[in-house]
Short mmCIF file of C-alpha atoms in Angstrom, two decimals:
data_model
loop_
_atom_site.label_atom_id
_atom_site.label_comp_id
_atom_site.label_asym_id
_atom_site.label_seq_id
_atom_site.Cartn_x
_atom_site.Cartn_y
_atom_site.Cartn_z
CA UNK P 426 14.18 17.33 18.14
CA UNK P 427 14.16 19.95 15.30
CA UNK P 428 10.54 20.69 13.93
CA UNK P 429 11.74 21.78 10.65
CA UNK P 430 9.79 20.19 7.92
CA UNK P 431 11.62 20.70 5.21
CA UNK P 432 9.87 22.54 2.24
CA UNK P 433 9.69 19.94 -0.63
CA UNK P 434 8.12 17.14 1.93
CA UNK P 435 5.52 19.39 3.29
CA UNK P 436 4.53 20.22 -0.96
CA UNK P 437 4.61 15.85 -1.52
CA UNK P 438 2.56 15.71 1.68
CA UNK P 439 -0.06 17.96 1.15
CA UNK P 440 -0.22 16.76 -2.52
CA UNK P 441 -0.87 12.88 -0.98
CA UNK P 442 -3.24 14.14 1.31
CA UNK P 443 -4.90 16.00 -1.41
CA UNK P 444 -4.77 13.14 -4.01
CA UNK P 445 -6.20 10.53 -1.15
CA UNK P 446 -9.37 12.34 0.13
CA UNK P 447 -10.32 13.04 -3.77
CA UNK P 448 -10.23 9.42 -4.96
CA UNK P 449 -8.36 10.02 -8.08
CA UNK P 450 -8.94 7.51 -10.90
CA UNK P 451 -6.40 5.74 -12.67
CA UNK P 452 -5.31 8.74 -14.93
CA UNK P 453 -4.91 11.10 -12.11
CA UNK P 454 -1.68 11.35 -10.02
CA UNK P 455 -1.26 9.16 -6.97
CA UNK P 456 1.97 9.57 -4.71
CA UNK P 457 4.25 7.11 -4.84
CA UNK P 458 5.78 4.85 -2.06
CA UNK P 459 6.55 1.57 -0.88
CA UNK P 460 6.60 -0.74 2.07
CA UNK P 461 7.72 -4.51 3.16
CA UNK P 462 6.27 -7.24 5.13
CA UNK P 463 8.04 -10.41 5.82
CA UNK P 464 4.52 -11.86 7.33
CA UNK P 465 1.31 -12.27 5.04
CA UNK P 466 -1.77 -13.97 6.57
CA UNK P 467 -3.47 -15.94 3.65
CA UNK P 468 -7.04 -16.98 3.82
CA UNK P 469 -6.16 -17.00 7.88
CA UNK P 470 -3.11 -18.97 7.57
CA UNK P 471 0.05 -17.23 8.06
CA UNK P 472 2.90 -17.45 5.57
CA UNK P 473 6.91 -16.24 6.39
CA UNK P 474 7.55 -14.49 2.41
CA UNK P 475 9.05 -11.17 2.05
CA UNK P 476 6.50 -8.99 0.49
CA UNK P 477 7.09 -5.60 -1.05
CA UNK P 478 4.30 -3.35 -2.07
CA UNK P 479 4.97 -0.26 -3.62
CA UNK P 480 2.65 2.41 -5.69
CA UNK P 481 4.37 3.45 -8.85
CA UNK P 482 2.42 5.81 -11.32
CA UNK P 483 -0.96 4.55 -11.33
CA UNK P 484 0.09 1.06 -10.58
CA UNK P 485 0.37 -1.22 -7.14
CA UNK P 486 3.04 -3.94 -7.56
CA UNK P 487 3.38 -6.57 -5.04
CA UNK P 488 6.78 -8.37 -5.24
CA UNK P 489 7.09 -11.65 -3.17
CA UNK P 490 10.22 -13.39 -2.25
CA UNK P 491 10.92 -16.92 -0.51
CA UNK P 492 11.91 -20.33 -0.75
CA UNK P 493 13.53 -20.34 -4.20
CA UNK P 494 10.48 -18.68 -5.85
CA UNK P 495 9.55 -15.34 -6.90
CA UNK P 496 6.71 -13.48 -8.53
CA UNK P 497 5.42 -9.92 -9.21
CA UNK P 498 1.78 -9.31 -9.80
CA UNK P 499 0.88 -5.64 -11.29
CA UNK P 500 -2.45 -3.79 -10.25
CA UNK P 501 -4.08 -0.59 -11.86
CA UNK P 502 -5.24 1.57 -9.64
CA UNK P 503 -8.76 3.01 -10.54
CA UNK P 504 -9.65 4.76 -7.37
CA UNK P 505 -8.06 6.18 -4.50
CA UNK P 506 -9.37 7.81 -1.11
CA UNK P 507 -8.95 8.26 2.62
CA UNK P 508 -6.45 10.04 4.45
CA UNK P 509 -3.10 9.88 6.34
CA UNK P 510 -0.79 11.60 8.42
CA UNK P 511 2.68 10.70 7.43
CA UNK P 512 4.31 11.98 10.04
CA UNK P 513 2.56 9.63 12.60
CA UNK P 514 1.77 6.91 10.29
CA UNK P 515 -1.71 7.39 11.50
CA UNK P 516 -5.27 6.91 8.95
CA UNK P 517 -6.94 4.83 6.70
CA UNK P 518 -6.32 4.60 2.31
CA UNK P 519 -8.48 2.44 0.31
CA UNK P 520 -7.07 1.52 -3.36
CA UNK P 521 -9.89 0.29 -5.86
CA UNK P 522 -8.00 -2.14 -8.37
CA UNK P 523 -8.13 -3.86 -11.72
CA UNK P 524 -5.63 -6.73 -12.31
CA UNK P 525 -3.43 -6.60 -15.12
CA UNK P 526 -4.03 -9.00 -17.74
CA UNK P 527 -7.27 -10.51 -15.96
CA UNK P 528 -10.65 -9.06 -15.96
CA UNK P 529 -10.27 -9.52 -11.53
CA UNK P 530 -10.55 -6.46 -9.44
CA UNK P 531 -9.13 -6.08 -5.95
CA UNK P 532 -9.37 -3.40 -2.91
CA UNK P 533 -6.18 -2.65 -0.53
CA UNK P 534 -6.70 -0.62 2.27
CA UNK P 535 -3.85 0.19 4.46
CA UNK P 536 -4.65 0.71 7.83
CA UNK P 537 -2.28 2.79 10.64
CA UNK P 538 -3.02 2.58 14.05
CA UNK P 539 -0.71 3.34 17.17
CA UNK P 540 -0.46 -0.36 17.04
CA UNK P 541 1.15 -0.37 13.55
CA UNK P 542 0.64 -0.24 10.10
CA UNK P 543 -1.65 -3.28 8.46
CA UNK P 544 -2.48 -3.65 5.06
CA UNK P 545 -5.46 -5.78 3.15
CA UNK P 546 -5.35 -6.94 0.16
CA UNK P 547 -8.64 -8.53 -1.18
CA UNK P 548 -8.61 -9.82 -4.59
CA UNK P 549 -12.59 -10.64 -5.87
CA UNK P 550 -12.64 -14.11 -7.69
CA UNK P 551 -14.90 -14.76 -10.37
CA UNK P 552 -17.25 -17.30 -7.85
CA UNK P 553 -18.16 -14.20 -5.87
CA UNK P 554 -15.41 -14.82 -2.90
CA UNK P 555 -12.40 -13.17 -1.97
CA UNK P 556 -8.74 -14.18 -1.64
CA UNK P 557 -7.17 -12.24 1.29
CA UNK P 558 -3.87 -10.91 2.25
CA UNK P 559 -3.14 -9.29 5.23
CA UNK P 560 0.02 -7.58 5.71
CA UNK P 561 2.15 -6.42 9.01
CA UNK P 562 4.64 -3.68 6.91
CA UNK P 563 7.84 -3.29 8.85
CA UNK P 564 7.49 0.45 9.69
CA UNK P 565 11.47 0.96 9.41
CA UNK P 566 10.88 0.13 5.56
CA UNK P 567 8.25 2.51 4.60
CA UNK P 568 9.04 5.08 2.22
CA UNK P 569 6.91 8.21 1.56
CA UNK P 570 3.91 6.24 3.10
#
């Protein structure tokens, strides 16, 4: 096993560590990455839809694909914090968001355990109640997360 990190992903490492235990808001840098789930648990009910969820610039876009249908739905990130080792997919990030073209706000943490890597997406509806999304992200599709 060669324990050469190479010199450019130790620099984007320490720069996501850096940017998640600051909680940068929306104008700051974030890092970006992306991951897929082909299992999302709505409201407790579990749905088969290909999910992709990816941080680009200061946004989170969550693509979904299945049965003849697709949509995208674009968040702005306003805060950012927690920590994570990349290496072992291990530690907790916690997204504060605003949703484009809606005056909604969500929260996504993403969660990585031995177990695997989990994310939650709760989206904060006007009556004071959540809608929730929990991911299972296929760890074989995760990039820079």
């Amino acid at each position: 096993m060669n324990r050469y990190i190479p010199l450019q992903r130790f620099f984007l490492s320490v720069l996501f560590l850096l940017a998640c235990t600051t909680g940068l808001p929306a104008q700051g840098q974030t890092t970006e990455w992306s991951a897929e789930s082909h299992l999302v648990t709505v409201n407790g009910t579990k749905v088969e839809i290909m999910s992709n969820l990816s941080v680009q610039g200061t946004s989170l876009v969550w693509e979904q694909t299945g049965y003849n249908t697709s949509s995208t739905s674009t968040f702005n990130i306003v805060s950012a914090s927690g920590s994570w080792d990349a290496r072992e997919h291990l530690g907790e990030l916690s997204y504060g968001l605003e949703t484009e073209g809606s005056p909604r706000t969500a929260t996504l943490t993403v969660s990585g355990t031995v177990e695997g890597i989990a994310m939650a997406l709760a989206v904060h509806l006007p009556d004071g109640t959540d809608d929730s999304y929990i991911f299972l992200v296929d760890t074989d599709t995760l990039t820079n997360l």
